[in-house]
Structure formats: C-alpha cells, structure tokens
PDB file of C-alpha atoms and ligand atoms in Angstrom:
ATOM      1  CA  MET X 523      -0.003   0.014   0.012  1.00 35.00           C
ATOM      2  CA  MET X 524       2.758   2.443   0.857  1.00 39.00           C
ATOM      3  CA  ASN X 525       5.860   3.294  -0.994  1.00 40.00           C
ATOM      4  CA  PRO X 526       7.771   5.919   0.909  1.00 40.00           C
ATOM      5  CA  SER X 527      10.971   5.886  -0.990  1.00 40.00           C
ATOM      6  CA  ASN X 528       9.159   6.492  -4.303  1.00 42.00           C
ATOM      7  CA  ALA X 529       6.945   9.108  -2.827  1.00 42.00           C
ATOM      8  CA  SER X 530       9.623  11.449  -1.570  1.00 41.00           C
ATOM      9  CA  SER X 531      11.432  11.481  -4.919  1.00 39.00           C
ATOM     10  CA  THR X 532       8.210  11.784  -6.955  1.00 42.00           C
ATOM     11  CA  HIS X 533       6.971  14.830  -5.092  1.00 40.00           C
ATOM     12  CA  THR X 534      10.210  16.608  -4.279  1.00 39.00           C
ATOM     13  CA  LYS X 535      10.022  18.925  -7.304  1.00 40.00           C
ATOM     14  CA  MET X 536       6.353  19.908  -7.177  1.00 58.00           C
ATOM     15  CA  MET X 537       5.363  19.980  -3.502  1.00 82.00           C
ATOM     16  CA  HIS X 538       6.143  22.260  -0.589  1.00 91.00           C
ATOM     17  CA  CYS X 539       4.942  21.835   2.961  1.00 94.00           C
ATOM     18  CA  ASP X 540       2.583  24.646   3.945  1.00 95.00           C
ATOM     19  CA  LEU X 541       4.063  24.661   7.481  1.00 93.00           C
ATOM     20  CA  CYS X 542       7.840  24.375   7.064  1.00 91.00           C
ATOM     21  CA  GLY X 543       8.428  24.745   3.293  1.00 91.00           C
ATOM     22  CA  GLY X 544       9.960  21.248   3.283  1.00 91.00           C
ATOM     23  CA  SER X 545       9.682  19.040   0.197  1.00 91.00           C
ATOM     24  CA  ASP X 546      10.471  15.592   1.608  1.00 91.00           C
ATOM     25  CA  PHE X 547       7.338  13.498   2.153  1.00 93.00           C
ATOM     26  CA  THR X 548       6.491   9.981   3.201  1.00 92.00           C
ATOM     27  CA  VAL X 549       3.296   8.614   1.682  1.00 93.00           C
ATOM     28  CA  ILE X 550       1.347   7.201   4.644  1.00 91.00           C
ATOM     29  CA  SER X 551      -1.866   6.266   2.762  1.00 91.00           C
ATOM     30  CA  GLU X 552      -2.948   5.665  -0.826  1.00 93.00           C
ATOM     31  CA  LEU X 553      -6.669   5.358  -0.088  1.00 91.00           C
ATOM     32  CA  ASP X 554      -9.465   7.505   1.292  1.00 90.00           C
ATOM     33  CA  ARG X 555     -12.072   6.327   3.817  1.00 88.00           C
ATOM     34  CA  HIS X 556     -14.168   4.872   1.001  1.00 88.00           C
ATOM     35  CA  GLY X 557     -11.288   2.899  -0.517  1.00 90.00           C
ATOM     36  CA  LYS X 558     -10.826   5.354  -3.411  1.00 91.00           C
ATOM     37  CA  ALA X 559      -7.375   6.506  -4.512  1.00 93.00           C
ATOM     38  CA  LEU X 560      -6.126   9.427  -2.420  1.00 93.00           C
ATOM     39  CA  GLN X 561      -2.468   9.931  -1.589  1.00 94.00           C
ATOM     40  CA  THR X 562      -1.762  11.311   1.878  1.00 93.00           C
ATOM     41  CA  GLY X 563       1.767  12.435   2.766  1.00 93.00           C
ATOM     42  CA  LEU X 564       3.666  13.259   5.959  1.00 93.00           C
ATOM     43  CA  CYS X 565       6.249  16.049   5.835  1.00 93.00           C
ATOM     44  CA  ARG X 566       9.404  14.495   7.127  1.00 90.00           C
ATOM     45  CA  ALA X 567      10.744  17.744   8.519  1.00 89.00           C
ATOM     46  CA  CYS X 568       7.792  18.908  10.604  1.00 90.00           C
ATOM     47  CA  GLY X 569       5.098  16.192  10.680  1.00 91.00           C
ATOM     48  CA  LEU X 570       2.382  17.996   8.819  1.00 94.00           C
ATOM     49  CA  VAL X 571      -0.001  15.525   7.128  1.00 94.00           C
ATOM     50  CA  MET X 572      -1.598  16.557   3.781  1.00 95.00           C
ATOM     51  CA  HIS X 573      -2.821  15.417   0.392  1.00 95.00           C
ATOM     52  CA  LEU X 574      -0.173  14.803  -2.275  1.00 94.00           C
ATOM     53  CA  PRO X 575      -0.509  16.858  -4.351  1.00 93.00           C
ATOM     54  CA  VAL X 576      -2.413  19.557  -2.505  1.00 94.00           C
ATOM     55  CA  PRO X 577      -5.355  20.646  -4.646  1.00 92.00           C
ATOM     56  CA  SER X 578      -5.462  24.341  -5.703  1.00 90.00           C
ATOM     57  CA  GLU X 579      -8.101  26.849  -4.416  1.00 86.00           C
ATOM     58  CA  GLU X 580      -9.901  26.473  -7.759  1.00 87.00           C
ATOM     59  CA  GLU X 581      -9.997  22.693  -7.563  1.00 89.00           C
ATOM     60  CA  VAL X 582     -11.361  22.860  -3.993  1.00 85.00           C
ATOM     61  CA  ALA X 583     -14.012  25.377  -5.062  1.00 82.00           C
ATOM     62  CA  GLU X 584     -14.984  23.142  -7.991  1.00 83.00           C
ATOM     63  CA  TYR X 585     -15.206  20.133  -5.667  1.00 83.00           C
ATOM     64  CA  TYR X 586     -17.700  21.954  -3.374  1.00 78.00           C
ATOM     65  CA  ALA X 587     -19.653  23.323  -6.348  1.00 74.00           C
ATOM     66  CA  SER X 588     -20.122  19.882  -7.870  1.00 75.00           C
ATOM     67  CA  ARG X 589     -20.949  18.283  -4.505  1.00 74.00           C
ATOM     68  CA  TYR X 590     -23.535  21.001  -4.044  1.00 65.00           C
ATOM     69  CA  ARG X 591     -25.007  20.321  -7.445  1.00 63.00           C
ATOM     70  CA  ALA X 592     -25.138  16.625  -6.662  1.00 62.00           C
ATOM     71  CA  ASP X 593     -26.613  17.014  -3.131  1.00 62.00           C
ATOM     72  CA  TYR X 594     -29.174  19.769  -3.672  1.00 55.00           C
ATOM     73  CA  HIS X 595     -31.508  20.774  -6.373  1.00 51.00           C
ATOM     74  CA  GLY X 596     -31.975  24.438  -5.606  1.00 51.00           C
ATOM     75  CA  GLU X 597     -31.612  25.977  -2.226  1.00 50.00           C
ATOM     76  CA  SER X 598     -32.577  23.551   0.495  1.00 69.00           C
ATOM     77  CA  GLU X 599     -33.815  23.749   4.028  1.00 81.00           C
ATOM     78  CA  PRO X 600     -31.781  22.072   6.763  1.00 86.00           C
ATOM     79  CA  SER X 601     -33.658  19.326   8.623  1.00 88.00           C
ATOM     80  CA  PRO X 602     -34.821  20.112  12.227  1.00 91.00           C
ATOM     81  CA  ARG X 603     -32.280  17.490  13.433  1.00 91.00           C
ATOM     82  CA  ARG X 604     -29.426  19.344  11.673  1.00 90.00           C
ATOM     83  CA  VAL X 605     -30.499  22.711  13.080  1.00 93.00           C
ATOM     84  CA  MET X 606     -30.849  21.354  16.656  1.00 95.00           C
ATOM     85  CA  ARG X 607     -27.476  19.673  16.498  1.00 93.00           C
ATOM     86  CA  ALA X 608     -25.817  22.867  15.117  1.00 95.00           C
ATOM     87  CA  TRP X 609     -27.551  24.968  17.776  1.00 97.00           C
ATOM     88  CA  ASN X 610     -26.450  22.714  20.645  1.00 96.00           C
ATOM     89  CA  ASN X 611     -22.942  22.682  19.203  1.00 97.00           C
ATOM     90  CA  GLY X 612     -22.970  26.497  19.134  1.00 98.00           C
ATOM     91  CA  GLU X 613     -24.014  26.508  22.830  1.00 98.00           C
ATOM     92  CA  ARG X 614     -21.162  24.048  23.606  1.00 97.00           C
ATOM     93  CA  ILE X 615     -18.613  26.328  21.845  1.00 98.00           C
ATOM     94  CA  TYR X 616     -19.991  29.409  23.670  1.00 98.00           C
ATOM     95  CA  SER X 617     -19.795  27.668  27.151  1.00 97.00           C
ATOM     96  CA  GLN X 618     -16.205  26.539  26.369  1.00 96.00           C
ATOM     97  CA  LEU X 619     -15.085  30.063  25.421  1.00 98.00           C
ATOM     98  CA  ALA X 620     -17.120  32.157  27.888  1.00 97.00           C
ATOM     99  CA  PRO X 621     -14.562  31.916  30.729  1.00 97.00           C
ATOM    100  CA  SER X 622     -11.921  33.483  28.389  1.00 97.00           C
ATOM    101  CA  LEU X 623     -14.231  36.302  27.177  1.00 97.00           C
ATOM    102  CA  LYS X 624     -14.964  39.751  28.521  1.00 96.00           C
ATOM    103  CA  GLY X 625     -18.500  39.622  27.233  1.00 93.00           C
ATOM    104  CA  ASP X 626     -18.375  42.459  24.714  1.00 94.00           C
ATOM    105  CA  GLU X 627     -16.436  40.763  21.911  1.00 97.00           C
ATOM    106  CA  SER X 628     -17.627  41.273  18.377  1.00 98.00           C
ATOM    107  CA  VAL X 629     -17.626  37.754  16.942  1.00 98.00           C
ATOM    108  CA  PHE X 630     -16.943  36.752  13.308  1.00 98.00           C
ATOM    109  CA  GLU X 631     -17.239  33.205  12.112  1.00 98.00           C
ATOM    110  CA  ILE X 632     -15.528  31.936   8.955  1.00 97.00           C
ATOM    111  CA  GLY X 633     -17.412  28.981   7.489  1.00 94.00           C
ATOM    112  CA  ALA X 634     -20.500  29.693   9.528  1.00 95.00           C
ATOM    113  CA  GLY X 635     -22.702  26.955   7.933  1.00 91.00           C
ATOM    114  CA  ILE X 636     -26.417  27.388   8.932  1.00 92.00           C
ATOM    115  CA  GLY X 637     -25.418  30.253  11.193  1.00 96.00           C
ATOM    116  CA  CYS X 638     -26.412  28.714  14.567  1.00 97.00           C
ATOM    117  CA  THR X 639     -23.144  29.418  16.325  1.00 98.00           C
ATOM    118  CA  VAL X 640     -23.215  33.090  15.227  1.00 98.00           C
ATOM    119  CA  LYS X 641     -26.803  33.330  16.510  1.00 98.00           C
ATOM    120  CA  VAL X 642     -25.942  31.655  19.806  1.00 98.00           C
ATOM    121  CA  PHE X 643     -23.191  34.315  20.501  1.00 98.00           C
ATOM    122  CA  GLU X 644     -25.736  36.957  19.585  1.00 97.00           C
ATOM    123  CA  THR X 645     -28.268  35.631  22.056  1.00 96.00           C
ATOM    124  CA  HIS X 646     -25.543  35.799  24.715  1.00 97.00           C
ATOM    125  CA  GLY X 647     -25.075  39.486  24.093  1.00 96.00           C
ATOM    126  CA  HIS X 648     -22.299  39.664  21.498  1.00 97.00           C
ATOM    127  CA  SER X 649     -22.491  41.327  18.172  1.00 97.00           C
ATOM    128  CA  ALA X 650     -21.928  38.484  15.726  1.00 97.00           C
ATOM    129  CA  SER X 651     -21.810  37.808  11.986  1.00 96.00           C
ATOM    130  CA  GLY X 652     -20.008  35.495   9.598  1.00 96.00           C
ATOM    131  CA  ILE X 653     -19.379  34.224   6.103  1.00 95.00           C
ATOM    132  CA  GLU X 654     -20.234  30.881   4.439  1.00 90.00           C
ATOM    133  CA  PRO X 655     -18.900  30.243   0.917  1.00 84.00           C
ATOM    134  CA  ASN X 656     -21.418  27.519   0.183  1.00 77.00           C
ATOM    135  CA  HIS X 657     -24.970  28.473  -0.844  1.00 73.00           C
ATOM    136  CA  ASP X 658     -26.716  25.581   0.959  1.00 69.00           C
ATOM    137  CA  PHE X 659     -28.571  27.313   3.712  1.00 81.00           C
ATOM    138  CA  ASN X 660     -28.052  31.045   3.171  1.00 83.00           C
ATOM    139  CA  ARG X 661     -31.693  31.835   2.893  1.00 85.00           C
ATOM    140  CA  TYR X 662     -32.611  29.783   5.954  1.00 89.00           C
ATOM    141  CA  SER X 663     -29.941  31.670   8.027  1.00 92.00           C
ATOM    142  CA  ARG X 664     -31.241  34.993   6.907  1.00 91.00           C
ATOM    143  CA  GLU X 665     -34.974  34.401   7.001  1.00 92.00           C
ATOM    144  CA  ASN X 666     -35.364  31.969   9.892  1.00 93.00           C
ATOM    145  CA  LEU X 667     -32.391  32.585  12.197  1.00 95.00           C
ATOM    146  CA  HIS X 668     -32.106  36.290  11.311  1.00 95.00           C
ATOM    147  CA  THR X 669     -28.339  36.025  11.216  1.00 94.00           C
ATOM    148  CA  ARG X 670     -25.852  38.085   9.272  1.00 89.00           C
ATOM    149  CA  ILE X 671     -24.028  35.437   7.198  1.00 92.00           C
ATOM    150  CA  GLU X 672     -22.627  36.711   3.962  1.00 91.00           C
ATOM    151  CA  ASN X 673     -22.212  34.307   1.044  1.00 88.00           C
ATOM    152  CA  THR X 674     -18.575  35.127   0.334  1.00 89.00           C
ATOM    153  CA  ASN X 675     -15.111  33.671   0.398  1.00 89.00           C
ATOM    154  CA  LEU X 676     -12.470  34.403   3.044  1.00 94.00           C
ATOM    155  CA  PHE X 677      -9.970  35.682   0.520  1.00 93.00           C
ATOM    156  CA  ASP X 678     -12.500  38.077  -1.083  1.00 92.00           C
ATOM    157  CA  LEU X 679     -12.999  39.676   2.343  1.00 92.00           C
ATOM    158  CA  ASN X 680     -10.912  42.782   3.058  1.00 87.00           C
ATOM    159  CA  ASP X 681     -12.911  44.189   5.934  1.00 84.00           C
ATOM    160  CA  ALA X 682     -14.984  42.393   8.533  1.00 81.00           C
ATOM    161  CA  ASN X 683     -15.449  45.395  10.851  1.00 85.00           C
ATOM    162  CA  THR X 684     -12.340  44.371  12.880  1.00 93.00           C
ATOM    163  CA  PRO X 685     -13.801  41.596  14.952  1.00 97.00           C
ATOM    164  CA  THR X 686     -12.311  40.881  18.373  1.00 98.00           C
ATOM    165  CA  LEU X 687     -13.049  37.199  18.226  1.00 98.00           C
ATOM    166  CA  VAL X 688     -12.795  35.043  15.120  1.00 98.00           C
ATOM    167  CA  LEU X 689     -14.130  31.482  14.998  1.00 98.00           C
ATOM    168  CA  LEU X 690     -12.818  28.793  12.639  1.00 98.00           C
ATOM    169  CA  ILE X 691     -14.785  25.614  13.358  1.00 97.00           C
ATOM    170  CA  HIS X 692     -13.873  22.572  11.266  1.00 95.00           C
ATOM    171  CA  VAL X 693     -12.730  24.768   8.397  1.00 95.00           C
ATOM    172  CA  ILE X 694      -8.925  25.018   8.509  1.00 97.00           C
ATOM    173  CA  GLU X 695      -8.509  21.467   7.216  1.00 96.00           C
ATOM    174  CA  HIS X 696     -10.383  22.396   4.001  1.00 93.00           C
ATOM    175  CA  PHE X 697      -8.075  25.207   2.819  1.00 94.00           C
ATOM    176  CA  SER X 698      -5.605  24.728   0.035  1.00 94.00           C
ATOM    177  CA  SER X 699      -3.126  26.783   2.073  1.00 96.00           C
ATOM    178  CA  PRO X 700      -4.015  27.112   5.828  1.00 97.00           C
ATOM    179  CA  ARG X 701      -1.012  29.390   6.132  1.00 96.00           C
ATOM    180  CA  ARG X 702      -2.619  31.857   3.620  1.00 96.00           C
ATOM    181  CA  ALA X 703      -5.959  31.514   5.442  1.00 97.00           C
ATOM    182  CA  LEU X 704      -4.478  32.245   8.912  1.00 97.00           C
ATOM    183  CA  SER X 705      -2.400  35.142   7.574  1.00 97.00           C
ATOM    184  CA  HIS X 706      -5.564  36.612   6.080  1.00 97.00           C
ATOM    185  CA  ILE X 707      -7.473  36.193   9.310  1.00 98.00           C
ATOM    186  CA  HIS X 708      -4.619  37.934  11.095  1.00 97.00           C
ATOM    187  CA  THR X 709      -5.197  41.089   8.955  1.00 96.00           C
ATOM    188  CA  LEU X 710      -8.961  41.043   9.691  1.00 96.00           C
ATOM    189  CA  LEU X 711      -8.773  40.548  13.438  1.00 97.00           C
ATOM    190  CA  ALA X 712      -8.463  43.514  15.865  1.00 96.00           C
ATOM    191  CA  ASP X 713      -5.137  43.942  17.648  1.00 95.00           C
ATOM    192  CA  GLY X 714      -5.069  41.681  20.650  1.00 95.00           C
ATOM    193  CA  GLY X 715      -8.207  39.912  19.385  1.00 97.00           C
ATOM    194  CA  LEU X 716      -8.924  36.191  20.009  1.00 98.00           C
ATOM    195  CA  PHE X 717      -8.868  33.417  17.410  1.00 98.00           C
ATOM    196  CA  TYR X 718     -10.497  30.058  18.167  1.00 98.00           C
ATOM    197  CA  VAL X 719      -9.897  26.974  16.011  1.00 98.00           C
ATOM    198  CA  GLU X 720     -11.437  23.546  16.063  1.00 97.00           C
ATOM    199  CA  CYS X 721     -10.419  20.693  13.696  1.00 96.00           C
ATOM    200  CA  PRO X 722      -9.932  16.918  13.780  1.00 92.00           C
ATOM    201  CA  ASN X 723      -6.832  15.707  15.640  1.00 91.00           C
ATOM    202  CA  VAL X 724      -5.054  13.204  13.354  1.00 89.00           C
ATOM    203  CA  THR X 725      -3.180  11.779  16.356  1.00 85.00           C
ATOM    204  CA  GLY X 726      -6.353  11.667  18.524  1.00 80.00           C
ATOM    205  CA  PRO X 727      -8.922   8.889  18.592  1.00 72.00           C
ATOM    206  CA  PHE X 728     -11.190  10.398  15.939  1.00 62.00           C
ATOM    207  CA  ALA X 729     -11.091   7.527  13.472  1.00 67.00           C
ATOM    208  CA  THR X 730      -9.275   4.310  12.684  1.00 70.00           C
ATOM    209  CA  PHE X 731      -6.545   4.557  10.128  1.00 74.00           C
ATOM    210  CA  GLY X 732      -8.633   3.197   7.266  1.00 74.00           C
ATOM    211  CA  ARG X 733     -11.397   5.713   7.928  1.00 77.00           C
ATOM    212  CA  MET X 734      -9.150   8.729   8.451  1.00 82.00           C
ATOM    213  CA  PHE X 735      -8.605  10.404   5.095  1.00 88.00           C
ATOM    214  CA  HIS X 736     -10.955  11.965   2.686  1.00 85.00           C
ATOM    215  CA  TYR X 737     -10.732  14.489  -0.156  1.00 87.00           C
ATOM    216  CA  ALA X 738     -12.376  17.395   1.662  1.00 87.00           C
ATOM    217  CA  HIS X 739      -9.850  17.251   4.516  1.00 91.00           C
ATOM    218  CA  ILE X 740      -6.714  18.484   2.667  1.00 95.00           C
ATOM    219  CA  TYR X 741      -4.695  18.825   5.855  1.00 96.00           C
ATOM    220  CA  ASN X 742      -4.654  16.667   8.978  1.00 94.00           C
ATOM    221  CA  PHE X 743      -3.306  18.514  11.990  1.00 95.00           C
ATOM    222  CA  THR X 744      -1.910  17.468  15.306  1.00 92.00           C
ATOM    223  CA  PRO X 745      -2.004  19.930  18.250  1.00 92.00           C
ATOM    224  CA  GLU X 746       1.735  20.550  17.642  1.00 91.00           C
ATOM    225  CA  THR X 747       1.443  21.312  13.887  1.00 93.00           C
ATOM    226  CA  LEU X 748      -1.643  23.510  14.375  1.00 95.00           C
ATOM    227  CA  GLN X 749      -0.016  25.559  17.114  1.00 93.00           C
ATOM    228  CA  ALA X 750       3.272  25.879  15.103  1.00 92.00           C
ATOM    229  CA  LEU X 751       1.420  27.149  12.073  1.00 95.00           C
ATOM    230  CA  ALA X 752      -0.674  29.649  14.108  1.00 96.00           C
ATOM    231  CA  GLU X 753       2.468  30.957  15.745  1.00 93.00           C
ATOM    232  CA  GLU X 754       4.157  31.445  12.367  1.00 92.00           C
ATOM    233  CA  CYS X 755       1.162  33.415  11.216  1.00 95.00           C
ATOM    234  CA  GLY X 756       1.345  35.789  14.194  1.00 95.00           C
ATOM    235  CA  PHE X 757      -0.872  34.189  16.872  1.00 96.00           C
ATOM    236  CA  GLU X 758       0.169  33.283  20.436  1.00 95.00           C
ATOM    237  CA  HIS X 759      -1.326  30.296  22.132  1.00 95.00           C
ATOM    238  CA  VAL X 760      -3.790  31.145  24.937  1.00 97.00           C
ATOM    239  CA  SER X 761      -5.209  27.794  25.865  1.00 96.00           C
ATOM    240  CA  THR X 762      -6.027  24.263  24.683  1.00 96.00           C
ATOM    241  CA  LEU X 763      -9.630  23.496  25.501  1.00 94.00           C
ATOM    242  CA  ALA X 764      -9.736  19.804  24.590  1.00 87.00           C
ATOM    243  CA  GLY X 765      -7.379  17.133  25.913  1.00 73.00           C
ATOM    244  CA  ALA X 766      -5.266  14.561  24.041  1.00 72.00           C
ATOM    245  CA  ALA X 767      -8.093  11.990  24.391  1.00 73.00           C
ATOM    246  CA  SER X 768     -10.435  14.177  22.383  1.00 82.00           C
ATOM    247  CA  PRO X 769     -10.974  13.385  18.684  1.00 86.00           C
ATOM    248  CA  ASP X 770     -10.763  17.112  17.947  1.00 93.00           C
ATOM    249  CA  ILE X 771      -8.338  19.968  18.633  1.00 95.00           C
ATOM    250  CA  HIS X 772      -9.837  22.983  20.384  1.00 97.00           C
ATOM    251  CA  MET X 773      -7.315  25.829  20.570  1.00 97.00           C
ATOM    252  CA  LEU X 774      -7.593  29.470  21.504  1.00 98.00           C
ATOM    253  CA  PHE X 775      -5.018  32.016  20.274  1.00 98.00           C
ATOM    254  CA  ARG X 776      -4.494  35.749  20.561  1.00 98.00           C
ATOM    255  CA  LYS X 777      -3.339  38.067  17.744  1.00 97.00           C
ATOM    256  CA  ALA X 778       0.286  39.037  18.276  1.00 93.00           C
ATOM    257  CA  GLU X 779       3.133  40.322  16.118  1.00 84.00           C
ATOM    258  CA  VAL X 780       4.100  38.208  13.166  1.00 79.00           C
ATOM    259  CA  GLN X 781       7.444  36.685  14.020  1.00 72.00           C
ATOM    260  CA  PRO X 782      10.103  35.940  11.361  1.00 66.00           C
ATOM    261  CA  ALA X 783       9.757  32.346  10.257  1.00 62.00           C
ATOM    262  CA  ALA X 784      10.885  30.011  13.048  1.00 56.00           C
ATOM    263  CA  ALA X 785      13.475  27.617  11.743  1.00 49.00           C
ATOM    264  CA  GLN X 786      13.448  25.607  14.977  1.00 52.00           C
ATOM    265  CA  LEU X 787      10.336  23.477  14.478  1.00 59.00           C
ATOM    266  CA  GLN X 788      11.041  20.589  16.802  1.00 59.00           C
ATOM    267  CA  LEU X 789       8.383  18.310  15.486  1.00 62.00           C
ATOM    268  CA  TYR X 790       9.291  14.785  14.589  1.00 67.00           C
ATOM    269  CA  ALA X 791       7.526  13.143  11.673  1.00 76.00           C
ATOM    270  CA  SER X 792       8.161   9.644  13.157  1.00 77.00           C
ATOM    271  CA  THR X 793       6.358  10.581  16.383  1.00 80.00           C
ATOM    272  CA  VAL X 794       3.327  11.779  14.397  1.00 82.00           C
ATOM    273  CA  GLU X 795       3.369   8.679  12.226  1.00 81.00           C
ATOM    274  CA  GLY X 796       3.515   6.416  15.298  1.00 80.00           C
ATOM    275  CA  GLN X 797       0.585   8.242  16.911  1.00 79.00           C
ATOM    276  CA  ILE X 798      -1.486   8.027  13.741  1.00 79.00           C
ATOM    277  CA  HIS X 799      -1.184   4.304  13.768  1.00 76.00           C
ATOM    278  CA  ALA X 800      -1.731   3.958  17.533  1.00 71.00           C
ATOM    279  CA  TYR X 801      -5.447   3.306  17.128  1.00 62.00           C
ATOM    280  CA  ASN X 802      -5.702   0.223  15.036  1.00 57.00           C
ATOM    281  CA  ALA X 803      -9.170  -0.981  14.243  1.00 57.00           C
ATOM    282  CA  LEU X 804      -9.453  -3.520  17.060  1.00 58.00           C
ATOM    283  CA  SER X 805      -8.091  -1.558  19.979  1.00 63.00           C
ATOM    284  CA  TYR X 806     -10.037   1.535  18.833  1.00 63.00           C
ATOM    285  CA  HIS X 807     -13.333  -0.207  18.735  1.00 63.00           C
ATOM    286  CA  LEU X 808     -12.816  -2.042  22.010  1.00 65.00           C
ATOM    287  CA  ARG X 809     -11.847   0.940  24.055  1.00 69.00           C
ATOM    288  CA  PRO X 810     -14.460   1.474  26.784  1.00 72.00           C
ATOM    289  CA  VAL X 811     -14.506   5.165  25.877  1.00 70.00           C
ATOM    290  CA  TYR X 812     -15.408   4.330  22.295  1.00 72.00           C
ATOM    291  CA  LEU X 813     -18.194   1.991  23.359  1.00 75.00           C
ATOM    292  CA  GLN X 814     -19.518   4.536  25.767  1.00 78.00           C
ATOM    293  CA  ARG X 815     -19.429   7.279  23.119  1.00 77.00           C
ATOM    294  CA  ARG X 816     -21.153   4.938  20.603  1.00 80.00           C
ATOM    295  CA  VAL X 817     -23.995   4.223  23.064  1.00 82.00           C
ATOM    296  CA  CYS X 818     -24.377   7.885  23.891  1.00 82.00           C
ATOM    297  CA  LYS X 819     -24.466   8.669  20.157  1.00 82.00           C
ATOM    298  CA  LEU X 820     -27.152   6.152  19.363  1.00 82.00           C
ATOM    299  CA  TRP X 821     -29.178   7.352  22.344  1.00 84.00           C
ATOM    300  CA  SER X 822     -28.819  10.938  21.204  1.00 81.00           C
ATOM    301  CA  TYR X 823     -29.919  10.025  17.668  1.00 81.00           C
ATOM    302  CA  LEU X 824     -33.049   8.576  19.128  1.00 82.00           C
ATOM    303  CA  VAL X 825     -33.713  11.568  21.327  1.00 82.00           C
ATOM    304  CA  GLU X 826     -32.962  13.973  18.465  1.00 82.00           C
ATOM    305  CA  GLY X 827     -35.463  12.133  16.218  1.00 81.00           C
ATOM    306  CA  LEU X 828     -38.167  12.564  18.823  1.00 84.00           C
ATOM    307  CA  THR X 829     -37.454  16.144  19.884  1.00 90.00           C
ATOM    308  CA  ALA X 830     -35.833  18.023  16.996  1.00 91.00           C
ATOM    309  CA  GLY X 831     -39.138  19.189  15.386  1.00 91.00           C
ATOM    310  CA  SER X 832     -40.486  20.891  18.500  1.00 92.00           C
ATOM    311  CA  PHE X 833     -37.010  22.146  19.537  1.00 92.00           C
ATOM    312  CA  VAL X 834     -36.575  24.041  16.244  1.00 93.00           C
ATOM    313  CA  SER X 835     -40.082  25.422  16.067  1.00 92.00           C
ATOM    314  CA  LYS X 836     -39.764  26.763  19.607  1.00 93.00           C
ATOM    315  CA  LEU X 837     -36.317  28.171  18.783  1.00 94.00           C
ATOM    316  CA  LEU X 838     -37.512  29.894  15.600  1.00 94.00           C
ATOM    317  CA  LYS X 839     -40.443  31.416  17.521  1.00 93.00           C
ATOM    318  CA  THR X 840     -38.092  32.806  20.124  1.00 91.00           C
ATOM    319  CA  LEU X 841     -35.728  34.259  17.478  1.00 91.00           C
ATOM    320  CA  ARG X 842     -38.677  36.002  15.733  1.00 85.00           C
TER     321      ARG X 842
HETATM  322 ZN1  LIG B1213       6.820  20.468   6.918  1.00 86.11          ZN
END
C-alpha cells in the first residue's frame, strides 16, 4: 500500500509543505475512507499531514460546487435535526469560550454553515456575523435565524469590521493553504483579538486509520502542527480546551506580532506517524470510551429524532 521511497522522490520537485516549506514527504496512505485513490503524505521535516499533491483553491471550489449540485436541487432547508445539532454545538462552543471572554467581543465566524453558532453568540449579548462560501442554507440563516451570514469567500474579504473574536470551526483542514488563510485572518482581526480553532486531531482517537482520510480534509493537523502554524502566522497560544483523548483539537489564540519564520520546528515526523497508527481498528473499537461514546451517540440520535421538530419550532419562535 505504501511506497515511501518512491513518494519522496516523486514529489520533491512539485510539493512544498505549507508549514515548514519542506519538500520531503512519506506517503502514509494511498486510499481515502471509501477505498478510493487518495495519496496522503507526511512532511518528514515537521510532521504536517496533507494530500499529495495539494489541490489548488480552484480545484477545492470546484469540488464543493459539484458536491452542491449533486446534493441539492436548488436551495434547500436544513432538517430540524441538523438545526438542533448545530444549535447545541454552538451553545457548547460558547460555554467553552465564555470563561476566556470579557463579554463584549464582536464575533466573526468563517465557514458559519447554517449560522447557529453566530446566533448563539448573539443571544448571549455579543455582536456576531459570519461568512459561508457554500450556498446551501443562506436563505434559511437569513430568514429563519435572522443572522448576518454573507455568502462570500475568506480571501475576497478585506474588511470584517475588525472583529475581536474570530471562530474557525472545522474549516482550517479544508483550505488549500491554511497558512494563507491564517495570515488573512490575522489582517482582519483587531489587535489583541482572539482566534478560536477547532479541527480533527489526526493523532487523537477520531477515526481508525482506514477511515481517516478523505478528499475534503486536505490537511490533517496534530495539536503541535496547528500551534506551530498559528504561531508562524502571528498568533500566540492562549489555551487548549480539549485534551489529548479528544478526537478534535480546540485551541484558542491571541493576535500578536508576526514573528520571522521560526526555523526551529522541533516536530518529529516519526512521532506523528506512530501516533496516527496507534489506534488500530481492534483496539480503537474495544476501548471502553469508544463504546460509551457509541452508546451515547445512538441514544442521542433517538432523542434527536423525537425532539428536533419541537425544539426548532420553539427556537425559531423565540428568534422572531
Ligand atoms: Zn513540513
């Protein structure tokens, strides 16, 4: 399945690591989670995991456009279950961040989806808005949730009214260049403003190896590679809000001065590779925490199915 020696020579000329600029990669997987061809590489200098080759911004945009055409015929309405889940997730994010906030932050979310998280921050007294490049639920956000979600792309945005808190929830892994995205966010954010990121943790127990990679996730971060990239783009680490046992990274940063590129990245590719393989299929599925989580999930699906309809109609009434 893997051919590391081939891989590094094949990609040396055309590929550069978005974190360290290195060009020496080990191919760690040739397949995506559905068994289709997808080459995933590990930068041997810093441990960043990414598609080989990395698709361009245009290819990524075309992927989402065609997925949209395949999934929806015209603008669709999210199901009550989807809205309830997004709302509860927004409340979870708010509770996690509240102890670090003063209460008067102006919040801006990049990749705001339906707009529930933006609306949750608004109901807790913040001014809040966001952008969502996909068309899926724009009308629903505007007309039902009464949120300010612009249908635009991060890189087309030159002014976001200088927010003091930017949220990037499960979005950073989709960029063609996360460095470019974080540098752009740095220019939008107010001086000393906060920047909160969530994304899957490739060294955490979020999936077994065979289920780990898919086209939409161009980059797979570890807490170390995410923090190193954020620091290079001018952010200082404030706190880590999810532990190593979590399937996701939750990290809060503050805007600082952009430092000259740090050449001292002390990340070791072999450590990352070892951690990625740590959860093989059997031990992963037999872990008590996994079983517990699975039972909770099945239970929550059942509860969601029974309660989502009335939850959402009550919510929309309140927001009116
Ligand atoms: Zn690298």
